[in-house]
């Protein structure tokens, strides 16, 4: 029985992506062990000491023993907190690589079953390779570099004002989102390795499925198909200014950090009810451009350039999407989401 493209899209964008995010969160939890809250607590504690010593955050520090003592406390805490992450994060991520590969194989199999209506023998889960292991180990260096930068800033020669103290503590704390981002990147890469094993075993093509709020670069890939083991074209974007001519091909998602797109197996012989899946994906991308569903990191100008490009290159937009795109371009902005 053929399934609708909406069902396939929701399987990838909702069910499968949520599972990956859960895995990322479990690993990040083990890697970071509540460090984010510990940093908040530390900053509050140091601010308390600063206020007692100098009168408040708007008061400059007086050089001397008091300042040196506060800085020594801050340095020791940074050493301890980031040392803890450096010790635990690489192992936590390494332990997650096998489950991520297995997840990719299982999710790929599930997708093929729903899309083709047939059950197939699952390929073997690939072994965890050297590259993924090295990426997991790299977490230690990433954290250590940030620790050293923070300790450099938290030096009596460089801290006279509270803002400078905060800059040092902030540099240390920035290790937390950096570790999260790296875990997400590596886990998504591993899931894709599992998914690719399914592609090779079951389908002649891969099709790019972007995440629900993808950027203008990823949306240019949405619905694109390539033959197995062939890269996607490099440098695509709906925003002409973000295009890279002559860019090397890309193997697949993740295209950038925090990218949760997927490339899934595809065979044009698999029939979906209603609109074929790759076309449904492209229409979804057109809608996203026309409605200006930007990520927080994207500028309105970039999204408007994408709308202009959409109208220029896609003569057969659905009427509602076309109207929406034209009115956004005319107004120079997107109406607030209803
Ligand atoms: Zn993406």
Coordinates of C-alpha atoms and ligand atoms in Angstrom, one line a residue:
X1 CA 0.0 0.0 0.0
X2 CA 1.5 3.3 -1.0
X3 CA 2.1 5.9 1.7
X4 CA 1.7 9.6 1.4
X5 CA 4.7 11.9 1.1
X6 CA 3.5 13.7 4.2
X7 CA 3.8 10.5 6.2
X8 CA 7.3 9.9 4.8
X9 CA 8.3 13.5 5.6
X10 CA 7.0 13.3 9.1
X11 CA 8.8 10.0 9.7
X12 CA 12.1 11.6 8.8
X13 CA 11.6 15.1 10.2
X14 CA 9.8 14.2 13.4
X15 CA 10.2 10.6 14.5
X16 CA 13.7 9.9 13.3
X17 CA 15.1 13.3 14.0
X18 CA 13.7 13.3 17.5
X19 CA 15.4 9.9 18.2
X20 CA 18.7 11.4 17.0
X21 CA 18.2 14.5 19.2
X22 CA 17.4 12.2 22.2
X23 CA 20.7 10.3 21.6
X24 CA 22.6 13.6 21.3
X25 CA 21.1 14.8 24.6
X26 CA 21.9 11.6 26.4
X27 CA 25.5 11.8 25.3
X28 CA 25.7 15.5 26.1
X29 CA 24.3 14.8 29.5
X30 CA 27.0 12.3 30.2
X31 CA 29.7 14.5 28.7
X32 CA 28.8 17.7 30.5
X33 CA 27.3 16.4 33.8
X34 CA 25.5 19.5 34.8
X35 CA 28.4 21.8 34.0
X36 CA 26.2 24.5 32.5
X37 CA 24.4 25.0 35.9
X38 CA 27.8 24.8 37.7
X39 CA 29.0 27.7 35.6
X40 CA 25.9 29.8 36.4
X41 CA 26.5 29.1 40.1
X42 CA 30.2 29.9 39.8
X43 CA 29.5 33.3 38.1
X44 CA 27.0 34.1 40.9
X45 CA 29.5 33.2 43.6
X46 CA 32.3 35.2 42.0
X47 CA 30.0 38.2 41.6
X48 CA 29.2 37.9 45.3
X49 CA 32.9 38.0 46.2
X50 CA 33.5 40.9 43.8
X51 CA 30.6 42.9 45.3
X52 CA 31.9 42.2 48.9
X53 CA 35.4 43.2 48.0
X54 CA 34.9 46.2 45.7
X55 CA 31.3 47.4 46.2
X56 CA 29.5 46.0 43.1
X57 CA 29.9 45.0 39.5
X58 CA 30.1 48.6 38.4
X59 CA 33.1 49.2 40.6
X60 CA 36.6 48.6 39.4
X61 CA 38.8 46.2 41.3
X62 CA 41.6 47.5 43.5
X63 CA 44.8 45.7 42.7
X64 CA 46.1 43.5 45.4
X65 CA 45.5 40.4 47.5
X66 CA 41.7 40.5 47.3
X67 CA 41.6 40.5 43.5
X68 CA 44.3 37.8 43.3
X69 CA 42.3 35.6 45.6
X70 CA 39.0 36.0 43.6
X71 CA 40.9 35.2 40.4
X72 CA 42.6 32.2 42.0
X73 CA 39.1 30.9 43.0
X74 CA 37.8 31.5 39.5
X75 CA 40.8 29.8 37.9
X76 CA 40.6 26.8 40.1
X77 CA 36.9 26.4 39.3
X78 CA 37.5 26.7 35.6
X79 CA 40.3 24.1 35.8
X80 CA 38.0 21.7 37.7
X81 CA 34.9 22.2 35.6
X82 CA 36.6 22.0 32.2
X83 CA 39.0 19.3 33.3
X84 CA 35.9 17.2 34.2
X85 CA 34.5 17.7 30.7
X86 CA 37.8 17.0 29.0
X87 CA 38.0 13.7 31.0
X88 CA 34.4 12.5 30.3
X89 CA 33.3 14.0 27.0
X90 CA 35.5 12.0 24.6
X91 CA 34.5 8.7 26.2
X92 CA 30.8 9.6 26.3
X93 CA 30.8 10.4 22.6
X94 CA 32.9 7.4 21.7
X95 CA 30.3 5.2 23.5
X96 CA 27.6 6.8 21.5
X97 CA 29.1 6.1 18.0
X98 CA 28.0 2.4 17.8
X99 CA 24.4 3.2 18.8
X100 CA 24.3 6.1 16.3
X101 CA 25.5 3.8 13.5
X102 CA 22.9 1.2 14.5
X103 CA 20.2 3.9 14.7
X104 CA 21.0 5.0 11.1
X105 CA 20.7 1.4 9.9
X106 CA 17.4 0.9 11.7
X107 CA 15.9 4.2 10.7
X108 CA 17.0 3.7 7.1
X109 CA 15.3 0.2 7.1
X110 CA 12.2 1.7 8.5
X111 CA 12.1 4.4 5.9
X112 CA 12.6 1.9 3.1
X113 CA 9.9 -0.4 4.5
X114 CA 7.3 2.5 4.6
X115 CA 8.4 4.0 1.3
X116 CA 8.5 0.7 -0.7
X117 CA 5.9 -1.2 1.2
X118 CA 8.3 -4.1 1.5
X119 CA 10.5 -5.5 4.3
X120 CA 14.1 -6.2 3.4
X121 CA 17.0 -7.7 5.1
X122 CA 18.9 -5.0 7.1
X123 CA 22.5 -4.5 6.1
X124 CA 25.1 -5.1 8.8
X125 CA 25.8 -2.1 11.1
X126 CA 29.1 -0.6 10.0
X127 CA 32.0 -0.8 12.5
X128 CA 33.0 2.4 14.1
X129 CA 35.7 3.8 12.0
X130 CA 39.0 5.7 12.6
X131 CA 37.6 9.1 11.5
X132 CA 34.7 9.0 13.9
X133 CA 36.9 7.9 16.8
X134 CA 39.3 10.7 16.1
X135 CA 36.4 13.2 16.0
X136 CA 35.3 12.0 19.4
X137 CA 38.8 12.3 20.9
X138 CA 39.1 15.8 19.5
X139 CA 36.7 17.0 22.2
X140 CA 39.5 16.9 24.7
X141 CA 41.6 19.4 22.7
X142 CA 38.6 21.6 22.0
X143 CA 37.9 21.9 25.7
X144 CA 41.5 22.3 26.7
X145 CA 42.0 25.1 24.2
X146 CA 39.1 27.0 25.7
X147 CA 40.3 26.3 29.2
X148 CA 43.7 27.8 28.4
X149 CA 42.1 30.8 26.7
X150 CA 40.0 31.4 29.8
X151 CA 42.9 31.0 32.2
X152 CA 44.9 33.5 30.1
X153 CA 42.0 36.0 30.5
X154 CA 41.6 35.4 34.2
X155 CA 45.0 36.8 35.0
X156 CA 45.6 39.7 37.5
X157 CA 47.2 41.7 34.7
X158 CA 44.1 41.5 32.6
X159 CA 41.2 41.8 35.0
X160 CA 40.4 45.3 36.5
X161 CA 36.7 45.4 35.8
X162 CA 33.8 43.0 36.3
X163 CA 33.2 42.9 32.5
X164 CA 36.8 41.5 32.1
X165 CA 36.1 38.9 34.8
X166 CA 32.9 38.0 33.0
X167 CA 34.7 37.7 29.7
X168 CA 37.1 35.2 31.2
X169 CA 34.4 33.1 32.8
X170 CA 32.3 33.4 29.6
X171 CA 35.3 32.0 27.6
X172 CA 35.3 29.0 29.8
X173 CA 31.6 28.5 29.8
X174 CA 31.6 28.7 25.9
X175 CA 33.1 25.2 26.0
X176 CA 29.6 23.8 26.9
X177 CA 27.7 24.8 23.7
X178 CA 30.9 24.0 21.7
X179 CA 30.9 20.4 23.1
X180 CA 27.1 20.1 22.4
X181 CA 27.6 21.3 18.8
X182 CA 30.4 18.9 18.2
X183 CA 28.5 16.0 19.7
X184 CA 25.5 16.8 17.4
X185 CA 27.8 17.0 14.4
X186 CA 29.6 13.7 15.1
X187 CA 26.4 11.8 16.0
X188 CA 24.6 13.0 12.9
X189 CA 27.6 12.0 10.8
X190 CA 27.5 8.6 12.3
X191 CA 23.8 8.1 11.9
X192 CA 24.4 9.0 8.2
X193 CA 27.0 6.3 7.8
X194 CA 24.4 3.8 9.0
X195 CA 21.8 5.3 6.7
X196 CA 24.2 5.1 3.8
X197 CA 24.7 1.4 4.4
X198 CA 21.0 1.0 3.9
X199 CA 21.1 3.1 0.7
X200 CA 23.8 0.9 -0.8
X201 CA 21.8 -2.2 0.1
X202 CA 18.4 -1.1 -1.1
X203 CA 18.1 1.9 -3.4
X204 CA 19.7 3.4 -6.5
X205 CA 19.3 7.0 -5.3
X206 CA 19.6 9.2 -2.2
X207 CA 17.2 12.1 -1.7
X208 CA 17.9 15.1 0.6
X209 CA 15.3 15.8 3.2
X210 CA 15.8 19.1 5.0
X211 CA 14.8 19.6 8.6
X212 CA 11.6 21.6 9.3
X213 CA 13.3 25.0 9.8
X214 CA 16.2 24.6 7.4
X215 CA 18.4 27.5 6.2
X216 CA 18.5 28.8 2.6
X217 CA 21.5 26.7 1.8
X218 CA 20.0 23.4 3.0
X219 CA 16.6 24.3 1.3
X220 CA 18.5 24.4 -2.0
X221 CA 19.3 20.7 -1.6
X222 CA 15.8 19.7 -0.4
X223 CA 14.3 17.1 -2.8
X224 CA 17.5 16.7 -4.8
X225 CA 18.4 13.2 -5.8
X226 CA 21.9 11.8 -6.5
X227 CA 23.0 8.3 -7.5
X228 CA 24.4 6.1 -4.7
X229 CA 28.0 7.0 -3.8
X230 CA 27.8 10.2 -5.8
X231 CA 28.1 13.5 -4.0
X232 CA 25.5 16.3 -4.0
X233 CA 26.6 19.4 -5.9
X234 CA 28.6 21.8 -3.8
X235 CA 27.9 25.4 -2.9
X236 CA 24.1 25.5 -3.5
X237 CA 21.9 28.1 -1.9
X238 CA 18.6 29.9 -2.5
X239 CA 20.5 33.1 -1.6
X240 CA 22.7 33.9 -4.6
X241 CA 25.2 35.7 -2.2
X242 CA 25.7 32.5 -0.3
X243 CA 26.5 30.4 -3.4
X244 CA 30.0 29.1 -3.9
X245 CA 30.8 28.5 -7.6
X246 CA 33.2 25.6 -8.3
X247 CA 32.7 24.3 -4.7
X248 CA 33.6 20.7 -4.2
X249 CA 30.6 18.3 -3.9
X250 CA 29.2 17.5 -0.6
X251 CA 28.7 13.9 0.6
X252 CA 25.5 14.7 2.3
X253 CA 24.2 16.3 5.5
X254 CA 25.1 17.6 8.0
X255 CA 25.9 20.6 5.7
X256 CA 26.9 22.9 8.6
X257 CA 26.9 22.7 12.4
X258 CA 23.4 22.4 13.8
X259 CA 22.2 20.9 10.5
X260 CA 19.7 18.1 11.0
X261 CA 18.9 17.4 7.4
X262 CA 18.9 13.7 6.2
X263 CA 19.7 12.0 2.9
X264 CA 17.5 8.9 2.7
X265 CA 17.3 6.0 0.3
X266 CA 15.2 6.6 -2.8
X267 CA 13.9 4.6 -5.8
X268 CA 11.6 6.2 -8.3
X269 CA 9.8 2.9 -8.5
X270 CA 8.5 3.4 -5.0
X271 CA 5.2 5.1 -5.4
X272 CA 3.8 7.4 -2.9
X273 CA 0.1 8.4 -2.8
X274 CA -0.5 11.8 -4.3
X275 CA 2.5 14.0 -5.0
X276 CA 5.8 12.0 -5.5
X277 CA 8.1 12.4 -2.5
X278 CA 10.9 14.3 -4.1
X279 CA 8.5 16.8 -5.6
X280 CA 6.7 17.1 -2.3
X281 CA 10.0 18.0 -0.7
X282 CA 10.8 20.7 -3.2
X283 CA 7.4 22.2 -2.7
X284 CA 7.9 22.2 1.0
X285 CA 11.2 24.1 0.4
X286 CA 9.4 26.6 -1.8
X287 CA 6.8 27.2 0.9
X288 CA 9.5 27.7 3.5
X289 CA 11.2 30.3 1.3
X290 CA 8.0 32.1 0.4
X291 CA 6.9 32.2 4.1
X292 CA 10.3 33.3 5.3
X293 CA 10.7 30.6 7.9
X294 CA 14.1 31.8 8.9
X295 CA 16.5 30.3 11.5
X296 CA 17.5 32.8 14.2
X297 CA 21.0 32.9 12.5
X298 CA 19.6 34.1 9.2
X299 CA 19.0 37.7 8.2
X300 CA 15.8 39.0 6.7
X301 CA 17.8 40.3 3.7
X302 CA 19.1 36.8 2.9
X303 CA 15.6 35.4 3.1
X304 CA 14.3 38.1 0.8
X305 CA 17.0 37.5 -1.7
X306 CA 16.0 33.8 -1.6
X307 CA 12.4 34.8 -2.3
X308 CA 13.5 36.9 -5.4
X309 CA 15.5 33.9 -6.6
X310 CA 12.5 31.6 -6.0
X311 CA 10.2 33.8 -8.2
X312 CA 12.9 34.1 -10.8
X313 CA 13.7 30.4 -11.2
X314 CA 10.4 28.6 -10.4
X315 CA 7.7 29.6 -12.8
X316 CA 5.3 26.8 -11.7
X317 CA 4.9 27.7 -8.0
X318 CA 1.6 26.7 -6.4
X319 CA -0.7 29.8 -6.5
X320 CA -0.8 30.3 -2.7
X321 CA 3.0 30.1 -2.5
X322 CA 3.5 32.4 -5.4
X323 CA 1.2 35.0 -3.9
X324 CA 2.9 34.8 -0.6
X325 CA 6.3 35.2 -2.1
X326 CA 5.2 38.3 -4.2
X327 CA 3.7 40.0 -1.2
X328 CA 6.8 39.4 1.0
X329 CA 9.0 40.8 -1.7
X330 CA 6.8 43.9 -2.2
X331 CA 6.5 44.6 1.5
X332 CA 10.2 43.9 2.1
X333 CA 9.4 41.6 5.0
X334 CA 7.5 38.5 6.0
X335 CA 4.2 38.7 7.8
X336 CA 4.4 37.5 11.4
X337 CA 3.6 33.8 11.7
X338 CA -0.1 33.3 12.4
Ligands
LIG1 ZN1 20.6 21.2 6.9

